[in-house]
């Protein structure tokens, strides 16, 4: 009997990049333990205090420039390769992370639903460009020349995540859903596992410890991503 396609959707969060030295949000000592997200990661905060918000993101951008992909990122790129080579079904990697570590590891079908820290966007003309330098609030847009209109290309609280229609379409026909290194706190991402279950998928959580929605997963494995993810992928690829 043919196994049929095994359409796969993977959702990653800050935990997959933790061992690359990038801070998580809600762990002890995490970013939101030190900073108030409502004062730094909302459009209102940016409108009220653009310099403070830019300082926060410029510091994280500078920290990201030297970060390197880890074994978990590489294992996910290997899983995608195997899927494509064997024609095992659709494969989509949705990340909540704004770093570029999945790209570094070679992941191709990648969607940054919360944006990308190494991109800057002009709110006047919409120009979107890769940018590793600090964003100066008064700087002119390289395309339209307007000043005071540049922002990090990240999705703040209250803003619409990127690619939701594409993600929900993939979740309608998913057979295997794997959530990796995410606390399941932020919606709509935290609700994806429910969509996957509605589609009849096998759902897996790979993280350091149980998150807010762990109870609904069919399979859970806890431990550092650089150990748990390569092990899970090796077992899956037999
Ligand atoms: C939306 C980008 C409307 C910027 C982020 C009131 C007003 C407005 C909205 C809301 C509201 N109340 C609720 C909401 C919805 C809100 C929300 O969910 N709030 C929460 C706090 C309750 N969501 C939104 O606003 C979203 N937009 O709702 O739009 C809409 C939506 C749908 C349809 C129509 C309209 C936008 C949310 C995006 C916000 N932007 N980031 C930036 O990075 O600064 S959120 C931020 O937290 C990250 O992007 C990340 O995506 C997100 C979740 O964090 P995690 O990745 O899970 O990280 P966390 O630290 O929490 O957990 C780490 C995990 O890793 C832990 O489980 C840990 O155990 C594990 N771990 C740690 N180390 C390791 C490890 N695992 C393995 N190995 C290790 N070594």
PDB file of N, CA and C in Angstrom, residues 51-113:
ATOM      1  N   UNK A  51      13.253  56.358  18.619  1.00  0.00           N
ATOM      2  CA  UNK A  51      14.699  56.164  18.896  1.00  0.00           C
ATOM      3  C   UNK A  51      14.908  54.979  19.839  1.00  0.00           C
ATOM      4  N   UNK A  52      14.036  54.862  20.860  1.00  0.00           N
ATOM      5  CA  UNK A  52      14.171  53.780  21.858  1.00  0.00           C
ATOM      6  C   UNK A  52      13.935  52.422  21.177  1.00  0.00           C
ATOM      7  N   UNK A  53      12.926  52.364  20.325  1.00  0.00           N
ATOM      8  CA  UNK A  53      12.624  51.103  19.646  1.00  0.00           C
ATOM      9  C   UNK A  53      13.760  50.748  18.680  1.00  0.00           C
ATOM     10  N   UNK A  54      14.249  51.765  17.947  1.00  0.00           N
ATOM     11  CA  UNK A  54      15.344  51.493  16.991  1.00  0.00           C
ATOM     12  C   UNK A  54      16.603  51.041  17.724  1.00  0.00           C
ATOM     13  N   UNK A  55      16.846  51.613  18.896  1.00  0.00           N
ATOM     14  CA  UNK A  55      18.052  51.229  19.665  1.00  0.00           C
ATOM     15  C   UNK A  55      17.968  49.745  20.031  1.00  0.00           C
ATOM     16  N   UNK A  56      16.759  49.307  20.414  1.00  0.00           N
ATOM     17  CA  UNK A  56      16.529  47.897  20.802  1.00  0.00           C
ATOM     18  C   UNK A  56      16.782  46.973  19.608  1.00  0.00           C
ATOM     19  N   UNK A  57      16.233  47.336  18.464  1.00  0.00           N
ATOM     20  CA  UNK A  57      16.383  46.456  17.283  1.00  0.00           C
ATOM     21  C   UNK A  57      17.776  46.567  16.669  1.00  0.00           C
ATOM     22  N   UNK A  58      18.377  47.760  16.729  1.00  0.00           N
ATOM     23  CA  UNK A  58      19.746  47.893  16.209  1.00  0.00           C
ATOM     24  C   UNK A  58      20.723  47.030  17.018  1.00  0.00           C
ATOM     25  N   UNK A  59      20.469  46.952  18.339  1.00  0.00           N
ATOM     26  CA  UNK A  59      21.353  46.131  19.194  1.00  0.00           C
ATOM     27  C   UNK A  59      21.188  44.653  18.833  1.00  0.00           C
ATOM     28  N   UNK A  60      19.959  44.222  18.600  1.00  0.00           N
ATOM     29  CA  UNK A  60      19.716  42.807  18.248  1.00  0.00           C
ATOM     30  C   UNK A  60      20.255  42.514  16.852  1.00  0.00           C
ATOM     31  N   UNK A  61      20.169  43.505  15.960  1.00  0.00           N
ATOM     32  CA  UNK A  61      20.705  43.323  14.590  1.00  0.00           C
ATOM     33  C   UNK A  61      22.225  43.165  14.669  1.00  0.00           C
ATOM     34  N   UNK A  62      22.876  43.986  15.472  1.00  0.00           N
ATOM     35  CA  UNK A  62      24.340  43.886  15.601  1.00  0.00           C
ATOM     36  C   UNK A  62      24.738  42.525  16.167  1.00  0.00           C
ATOM     37  N   UNK A  63      23.940  42.035  17.108  1.00  0.00           N
ATOM     38  CA  UNK A  63      24.216  40.737  17.743  1.00  0.00           C
ATOM     39  C   UNK A  63      24.018  39.588  16.750  1.00  0.00           C
ATOM     40  N   UNK A  64      23.122  39.811  15.802  1.00  0.00           N
ATOM     41  CA  UNK A  64      22.768  38.741  14.850  1.00  0.00           C
ATOM     42  C   UNK A  64      23.845  38.564  13.783  1.00  0.00           C
ATOM     43  N   UNK A  65      24.565  39.631  13.475  1.00  0.00           N
ATOM     44  CA  UNK A  65      25.504  39.600  12.347  1.00  0.00           C
ATOM     45  C   UNK A  65      26.548  38.489  12.517  1.00  0.00           C
ATOM     46  N   UNK A  66      26.965  38.201  13.768  1.00  0.00           N
ATOM     47  CA  UNK A  66      27.984  37.148  13.975  1.00  0.00           C
ATOM     48  C   UNK A  66      27.371  35.801  14.316  1.00  0.00           C
ATOM     49  N   UNK A  67      26.042  35.690  14.419  1.00  0.00           N
ATOM     50  CA  UNK A  67      25.436  34.421  14.861  1.00  0.00           C
ATOM     51  C   UNK A  67      25.550  33.366  13.753  1.00  0.00           C
ATOM     52  N   UNK A  68      25.710  32.112  14.195  1.00  0.00           N
ATOM     53  CA  UNK A  68      25.872  31.021  13.221  1.00  0.00           C
ATOM     54  C   UNK A  68      24.766  29.979  13.415  1.00  0.00           C
ATOM     55  N   UNK A  69      24.328  29.402  12.311  1.00  0.00           N
ATOM     56  CA  UNK A  69      23.327  28.327  12.393  1.00  0.00           C
ATOM     57  C   UNK A  69      23.890  27.182  13.240  1.00  0.00           C
ATOM     58  N   UNK A  70      22.988  26.448  13.930  1.00  0.00           N
ATOM     59  CA  UNK A  70      23.449  25.328  14.758  1.00  0.00           C
ATOM     60  C   UNK A  70      22.931  23.999  14.198  1.00  0.00           C
ATOM     61  N   UNK A  71      23.223  22.901  14.885  1.00  0.00           N
ATOM     62  CA  UNK A  71      22.904  21.550  14.376  1.00  0.00           C
ATOM     63  C   UNK A  71      21.413  21.370  14.140  1.00  0.00           C
ATOM     64  N   UNK A  72      20.587  22.099  14.899  1.00  0.00           N
ATOM     65  CA  UNK A  72      19.128  21.960  14.696  1.00  0.00           C
ATOM     66  C   UNK A  72      18.730  22.572  13.350  1.00  0.00           C
ATOM     67  N   UNK A  73      19.279  23.746  13.039  1.00  0.00           N
ATOM     68  CA  UNK A  73      18.984  24.389  11.749  1.00  0.00           C
ATOM     69  C   UNK A  73      19.431  23.481  10.586  1.00  0.00           C
ATOM     70  N   UNK A  74      20.630  22.891  10.730  1.00  0.00           N
ATOM     71  CA  UNK A  74      21.146  22.039   9.651  1.00  0.00           C
ATOM     72  C   UNK A  74      20.309  20.763   9.498  1.00  0.00           C
ATOM     73  N   UNK A  75      19.841  20.215  10.619  1.00  0.00           N
ATOM     74  CA  UNK A  75      19.028  18.996  10.553  1.00  0.00           C
ATOM     75  C   UNK A  75      17.713  19.272   9.816  1.00  0.00           C
ATOM     76  N   UNK A  76      17.151  20.455  10.023  1.00  0.00           N
ATOM     77  CA  UNK A  76      15.885  20.797   9.351  1.00  0.00           C
ATOM     78  C   UNK A  76      16.100  20.994   7.849  1.00  0.00           C
ATOM     79  N   UNK A  77      17.257  21.544   7.478  1.00  0.00           N
ATOM     80  CA  UNK A  77      17.573  21.701   6.050  1.00  0.00           C
ATOM     81  C   UNK A  77      17.764  20.321   5.413  1.00  0.00           C
ATOM     82  N   UNK A  78      18.342  19.395   6.166  1.00  0.00           N
ATOM     83  CA  UNK A  78      18.559  18.017   5.679  1.00  0.00           C
ATOM     84  C   UNK A  78      17.213  17.308   5.488  1.00  0.00           C
ATOM     85  N   UNK A  79      16.300  17.535   6.450  1.00  0.00           N
ATOM     86  CA  UNK A  79      14.970  16.902   6.344  1.00  0.00           C
ATOM     87  C   UNK A  79      14.263  17.400   5.091  1.00  0.00           C
ATOM     88  N   UNK A  80      14.375  18.704   4.843  1.00  0.00           N
ATOM     89  CA  UNK A  80      13.728  19.294   3.651  1.00  0.00           C
ATOM     90  C   UNK A  80      14.318  18.700   2.372  1.00  0.00           C
ATOM     91  N   UNK A  81      15.654  18.597   2.339  1.00  0.00           N
ATOM     92  CA  UNK A  81      16.327  18.014   1.169  1.00  0.00           C
ATOM     93  C   UNK A  81      15.791  16.599   0.911  1.00  0.00           C
ATOM     94  N   UNK A  82      15.734  15.798   1.977  1.00  0.00           N
ATOM     95  CA  UNK A  82      15.302  14.399   1.850  1.00  0.00           C
ATOM     96  C   UNK A  82      13.868  14.351   1.317  1.00  0.00           C
ATOM     97  N   UNK A  83      13.030  15.254   1.845  1.00  0.00           N
ATOM     98  CA  UNK A  83      11.629  15.295   1.401  1.00  0.00           C
ATOM     99  C   UNK A  83      11.544  15.584  -0.083  1.00  0.00           C
ATOM    100  N   UNK A  84      12.315  16.574  -0.509  1.00  0.00           N
ATOM    101  CA  UNK A  84      12.282  16.991  -1.921  1.00  0.00           C
ATOM    102  C   UNK A  84      12.835  15.885  -2.801  1.00  0.00           C
ATOM    103  N   UNK A  85      13.977  15.291  -2.389  1.00  0.00           N
ATOM    104  CA  UNK A  85      14.621  14.255  -3.236  1.00  0.00           C
ATOM    105  C   UNK A  85      13.684  13.047  -3.397  1.00  0.00           C
ATOM    106  N   UNK A  86      12.985  12.708  -2.299  1.00  0.00           N
ATOM    107  CA  UNK A  86      12.167  11.488  -2.343  1.00  0.00           C
ATOM    108  C   UNK A  86      10.734  11.779  -2.795  1.00  0.00           C
ATOM    109  N   UNK A  87      10.442  13.052  -3.015  1.00  0.00           N
ATOM    110  CA  UNK A  87       9.064  13.392  -3.422  1.00  0.00           C
ATOM    111  C   UNK A  87       8.066  12.973  -2.344  1.00  0.00           C
ATOM    112  N   UNK A  88       8.467  13.169  -1.079  1.00  0.00           N
ATOM    113  CA  UNK A  88       7.679  12.651   0.047  1.00  0.00           C
ATOM    114  C   UNK A  88       6.437  13.501   0.320  1.00  0.00           C
ATOM    115  N   UNK A  89       6.292  14.592  -0.407  1.00  0.00           N
ATOM    116  CA  UNK A  89       5.139  15.461  -0.148  1.00  0.00           C
ATOM    117  C   UNK A  89       5.606  16.902   0.004  1.00  0.00           C
ATOM    118  N   UNK A  90       4.642  17.826   0.239  1.00  0.00           N
ATOM    119  CA  UNK A  90       5.022  19.238   0.383  1.00  0.00           C
ATOM    120  C   UNK A  90       5.814  19.418   1.671  1.00  0.00           C
ATOM    121  N   UNK A  91       6.677  20.433   1.682  1.00  0.00           N
ATOM    122  CA  UNK A  91       7.473  20.720   2.884  1.00  0.00           C
ATOM    123  C   UNK A  91       7.507  22.235   3.075  1.00  0.00           C
ATOM    124  N   UNK A  92       7.091  22.698   4.251  1.00  0.00           N
ATOM    125  CA  UNK A  92       7.131  24.143   4.499  1.00  0.00           C
ATOM    126  C   UNK A  92       7.702  24.413   5.881  1.00  0.00           C
ATOM    127  N   UNK A  93       8.658  25.351   5.946  1.00  0.00           N
ATOM    128  CA  UNK A  93       9.240  25.734   7.239  1.00  0.00           C
ATOM    129  C   UNK A  93       8.776  27.156   7.553  1.00  0.00           C
ATOM    130  N   UNK A  94       7.931  27.293   8.564  1.00  0.00           N
ATOM    131  CA  UNK A  94       7.437  28.605   9.002  1.00  0.00           C
ATOM    132  C   UNK A  94       8.212  28.968  10.253  1.00  0.00           C
ATOM    133  N   UNK A  95       8.875  30.117  10.248  1.00  0.00           N
ATOM    134  CA  UNK A  95       9.594  30.489  11.465  1.00  0.00           C
ATOM    135  C   UNK A  95       9.022  31.767  12.056  1.00  0.00           C
ATOM    136  N   UNK A  96       8.950  31.805  13.392  1.00  0.00           N
ATOM    137  CA  UNK A  96       8.579  33.017  14.106  1.00  0.00           C
ATOM    138  C   UNK A  96       9.812  33.879  14.310  1.00  0.00           C
ATOM    139  N   UNK A  97      10.972  33.315  13.999  1.00  0.00           N
ATOM    140  CA  UNK A  97      12.228  34.008  14.290  1.00  0.00           C
ATOM    141  C   UNK A  97      12.540  35.043  13.212  1.00  0.00           C
ATOM    142  N   UNK A  98      13.212  36.080  13.629  1.00  0.00           N
ATOM    143  CA  UNK A  98      13.566  37.158  12.684  1.00  0.00           C
ATOM    144  C   UNK A  98      15.057  37.104  12.339  1.00  0.00           C
ATOM    145  N   UNK A  99      15.701  35.981  12.747  1.00  0.00           N
ATOM    146  CA  UNK A  99      17.130  35.842  12.394  1.00  0.00           C
ATOM    147  C   UNK A  99      17.255  35.157  11.035  1.00  0.00           C
ATOM    148  N   UNK A 100      18.512  34.993  10.555  1.00  0.00           N
ATOM    149  CA  UNK A 100      18.709  34.397   9.221  1.00  0.00           C
ATOM    150  C   UNK A 100      19.397  33.042   9.329  1.00  0.00           C
ATOM    151  N   UNK A 101      19.237  32.356  10.464  1.00  0.00           N
ATOM    152  CA  UNK A 101      19.973  31.106  10.684  1.00  0.00           C
ATOM    153  C   UNK A 101      19.420  29.933   9.857  1.00  0.00           C
ATOM    154  N   UNK A 102      18.140  29.906   9.614  1.00  0.00           N
ATOM    155  CA  UNK A 102      17.602  28.849   8.734  1.00  0.00           C
ATOM    156  C   UNK A 102      18.154  29.032   7.316  1.00  0.00           C
ATOM    157  N   UNK A 103      18.272  30.257   6.862  1.00  0.00           N
ATOM    158  CA  UNK A 103      18.876  30.516   5.532  1.00  0.00           C
ATOM    159  C   UNK A 103      20.328  30.064   5.521  1.00  0.00           C
ATOM    160  N   UNK A 104      21.045  30.386   6.575  1.00  0.00           N
ATOM    161  CA  UNK A 104      22.468  30.001   6.647  1.00  0.00           C
ATOM    162  C   UNK A 104      22.607  28.479   6.522  1.00  0.00           C
ATOM    163  N   UNK A 105      21.629  27.735   7.104  1.00  0.00           N
ATOM    164  CA  UNK A 105      21.744  26.263   7.110  1.00  0.00           C
ATOM    165  C   UNK A 105      21.269  25.665   5.793  1.00  0.00           C
ATOM    166  N   UNK A 106      20.672  26.497   4.906  1.00  0.00           N
ATOM    167  CA  UNK A 106      20.274  26.005   3.591  1.00  0.00           C
ATOM    168  C   UNK A 106      18.798  25.699   3.438  1.00  0.00           C
ATOM    169  N   UNK A 107      17.973  26.050   4.434  1.00  0.00           N
ATOM    170  CA  UNK A 107      16.525  25.833   4.264  1.00  0.00           C
ATOM    171  C   UNK A 107      16.029  26.697   3.109  1.00  0.00           C
ATOM    172  N   UNK A 108      15.188  26.126   2.231  1.00  0.00           N
ATOM    173  CA  UNK A 108      14.751  26.874   1.043  1.00  0.00           C
ATOM    174  C   UNK A 108      13.305  27.334   1.184  1.00  0.00           C
ATOM    175  N   UNK A 109      12.389  26.384   1.500  1.00  0.00           N
ATOM    176  CA  UNK A 109      10.975  26.782   1.542  1.00  0.00           C
ATOM    177  C   UNK A 109      10.695  27.329   2.931  1.00  0.00           C
ATOM    178  N   UNK A 110      11.044  28.583   3.111  1.00  0.00           N
ATOM    179  CA  UNK A 110      11.074  29.223   4.433  1.00  0.00           C
ATOM    180  C   UNK A 110      10.184  30.468   4.424  1.00  0.00           C
ATOM    181  N   UNK A 111       9.374  30.621   5.469  1.00  0.00           N
ATOM    182  CA  UNK A 111       8.505  31.789   5.565  1.00  0.00           C
ATOM    183  C   UNK A 111       8.696  32.455   6.928  1.00  0.00           C
ATOM    184  N   UNK A 112       9.134  33.704   6.917  1.00  0.00           N
ATOM    185  CA  UNK A 112       9.333  34.431   8.183  1.00  0.00           C
ATOM    186  C   UNK A 112       8.024  35.141   8.543  1.00  0.00           C
ATOM    187  N   UNK A 113       7.179  34.474   9.341  1.00  0.00           N
ATOM    188  CA  UNK A 113       5.854  35.058   9.601  1.00  0.00           C
ATOM    189  C   UNK A 113       5.917  36.297  10.492  1.00  0.00           C
TER     190      UNK A 113
END
